[in-house]
């Protein structure tokens, strides 16, 4: 009968940052496609293992800030993220809906240090104003698309990403990689973190 206590235990550890509706009691495999050829459909598409669109990311062209919006499959805006200007550590701020108002801030992401040979980002929830300890951290090799997302400053993994090679992705000029989101972790939140991770690294590579 020990198994009967598993669901409530799992739900007690639910990590819902954007919404509990994106938390499920089993692992979720996402495929993230960076579309290099088209702007109309957005810069990223996020699908499930069957190729069904779950999220789209579209950029706000001609805005003062480098801004992106994450939409669900029905086209509803879930979050807006933008790069904070004059931020030495490349800080991105993420807001609920299409807002960029401070009261709707959900979380922010910044590089752990200015000089990095491997990817290391800190994630702070809006309630963590002191920012002494991060709420999540991202570490690994972006070049190999082998990054891991941890809960807090711990070794507890909440998601892992890995590169996906396919003939189709090469032909279409798309950079495709997969993310496995652990049970009861907000997969919309993880998708947003991976998009920000991509933006930070693409930005950096453009400087080199």
mmCIF file of C-alpha atoms in Angstrom, residues 3-97:
data_model
loop_
_atom_site.group_PDB
_atom_site.id
_atom_site.type_symbol
_atom_site.label_atom_id
_atom_site.label_comp_id
_atom_site.label_asym_id
_atom_site.label_seq_id
_atom_site.Cartn_x
_atom_site.Cartn_y
_atom_site.Cartn_z
ATOM 1 C CA UNK A 3 2.359 3.274 -3.478
ATOM 2 C CA UNK A 4 -0.858 5.075 -2.498
ATOM 3 C CA UNK A 5 1.124 7.904 -0.883
ATOM 4 C CA UNK A 6 3.115 8.645 -4.054
ATOM 5 C CA UNK A 7 0.769 11.121 -5.828
ATOM 6 C CA UNK A 8 0.310 13.475 -2.822
ATOM 7 C CA UNK A 9 4.038 13.339 -2.129
ATOM 8 C CA UNK A 10 4.775 14.179 -5.736
ATOM 9 C CA UNK A 11 2.254 17.009 -5.765
ATOM 10 C CA UNK A 12 3.817 18.453 -2.615
ATOM 11 C CA UNK A 13 7.005 18.924 -4.625
ATOM 12 C CA UNK A 14 5.294 20.470 -7.635
ATOM 13 C CA UNK A 15 7.274 23.315 -9.170
ATOM 14 C CA UNK A 16 4.759 25.684 -10.785
ATOM 15 C CA UNK A 17 6.244 29.010 -11.861
ATOM 16 C CA UNK A 18 4.059 29.995 -14.822
ATOM 17 C CA UNK A 19 1.016 27.816 -14.033
ATOM 18 C CA UNK A 20 0.154 24.478 -12.328
ATOM 19 C CA UNK A 21 -1.588 23.464 -15.586
ATOM 20 C CA UNK A 22 1.885 22.820 -17.036
ATOM 21 C CA UNK A 23 2.795 20.370 -14.256
ATOM 22 C CA UNK A 24 2.081 16.678 -14.834
ATOM 23 C CA UNK A 25 3.037 13.622 -12.723
ATOM 24 C CA UNK A 26 5.257 12.097 -15.425
ATOM 25 C CA UNK A 27 8.312 13.202 -17.460
ATOM 26 C CA UNK A 28 7.625 15.434 -20.475
ATOM 27 C CA UNK A 29 9.847 15.358 -23.566
ATOM 28 C CA UNK A 30 9.881 18.636 -25.480
ATOM 29 C CA UNK A 31 11.498 19.310 -28.832
ATOM 30 C CA UNK A 32 12.659 22.880 -29.352
ATOM 31 C CA UNK A 33 13.216 24.042 -32.913
ATOM 32 C CA UNK A 34 14.964 27.295 -33.645
ATOM 33 C CA UNK A 35 13.569 28.439 -36.971
ATOM 34 C CA UNK A 36 16.294 30.135 -38.918
ATOM 35 C CA UNK A 37 14.380 30.689 -42.150
ATOM 36 C CA UNK A 38 11.179 32.463 -41.145
ATOM 37 C CA UNK A 39 10.089 35.311 -38.903
ATOM 38 C CA UNK A 40 6.343 35.029 -39.434
ATOM 39 C CA UNK A 41 5.886 31.938 -37.293
ATOM 40 C CA UNK A 42 8.282 33.107 -34.615
ATOM 41 C CA UNK A 43 11.876 32.357 -33.756
ATOM 42 C CA UNK A 44 11.186 29.133 -31.823
ATOM 43 C CA UNK A 45 8.654 26.326 -31.865
ATOM 44 C CA UNK A 46 8.216 23.879 -28.983
ATOM 45 C CA UNK A 47 6.577 20.543 -29.783
ATOM 46 C CA UNK A 48 5.792 17.296 -28.012
ATOM 47 C CA UNK A 49 7.287 13.963 -29.131
ATOM 48 C CA UNK A 50 4.593 13.642 -31.820
ATOM 49 C CA UNK A 51 5.398 16.998 -33.388
ATOM 50 C CA UNK A 52 2.326 18.803 -32.032
ATOM 51 C CA UNK A 53 2.999 22.480 -31.313
ATOM 52 C CA UNK A 54 2.847 23.236 -27.574
ATOM 53 C CA UNK A 55 4.416 26.707 -27.507
ATOM 54 C CA UNK A 56 5.661 29.349 -29.919
ATOM 55 C CA UNK A 57 8.084 32.154 -29.220
ATOM 56 C CA UNK A 58 7.811 35.339 -31.219
ATOM 57 C CA UNK A 59 10.017 38.392 -31.076
ATOM 58 C CA UNK A 60 8.740 41.941 -30.778
ATOM 59 C CA UNK A 61 10.514 43.645 -33.645
ATOM 60 C CA UNK A 62 11.443 47.315 -33.383
ATOM 61 C CA UNK A 63 10.927 47.421 -29.621
ATOM 62 C CA UNK A 64 13.413 49.279 -27.435
ATOM 63 C CA UNK A 65 14.183 46.144 -25.474
ATOM 64 C CA UNK A 66 15.125 42.781 -26.902
ATOM 65 C CA UNK A 67 11.717 41.261 -26.208
ATOM 66 C CA UNK A 68 10.122 37.844 -26.778
ATOM 67 C CA UNK A 69 6.643 36.461 -26.042
ATOM 68 C CA UNK A 70 5.852 32.806 -25.297
ATOM 69 C CA UNK A 71 2.432 31.714 -26.617
ATOM 70 C CA UNK A 72 0.568 28.493 -25.899
ATOM 71 C CA UNK A 73 -0.756 26.239 -28.687
ATOM 72 C CA UNK A 74 -3.973 28.295 -28.913
ATOM 73 C CA UNK A 75 -2.032 31.531 -29.388
ATOM 74 C CA UNK A 76 -2.574 32.935 -25.895
ATOM 75 C CA UNK A 77 0.383 34.945 -24.545
ATOM 76 C CA UNK A 78 1.743 33.244 -21.401
ATOM 77 C CA UNK A 79 4.836 35.298 -20.613
ATOM 78 C CA UNK A 80 6.942 38.134 -21.971
ATOM 79 C CA UNK A 81 10.702 38.148 -21.503
ATOM 80 C CA UNK A 82 13.098 40.942 -22.244
ATOM 81 C CA UNK A 83 16.743 41.686 -21.749
ATOM 82 C CA UNK A 84 17.368 44.294 -19.084
ATOM 83 C CA UNK A 85 19.326 47.179 -20.581
ATOM 84 C CA UNK A 86 22.668 48.152 -19.062
ATOM 85 C CA UNK A 87 22.893 44.852 -17.208
ATOM 86 C CA UNK A 88 26.504 43.662 -16.870
ATOM 87 C CA UNK A 89 25.516 40.039 -16.264
ATOM 88 C CA UNK A 90 23.067 39.761 -19.172
ATOM 89 C CA UNK A 91 19.902 39.694 -17.105
ATOM 90 C CA UNK A 92 16.614 38.656 -18.689
ATOM 91 C CA UNK A 93 13.359 39.450 -16.884
ATOM 92 C CA UNK A 94 10.195 37.399 -17.373
ATOM 93 C CA UNK A 95 6.686 38.781 -16.814
ATOM 94 C CA UNK A 96 3.200 37.279 -16.821
ATOM 95 C CA UNK A 97 1.178 37.676 -20.045
#
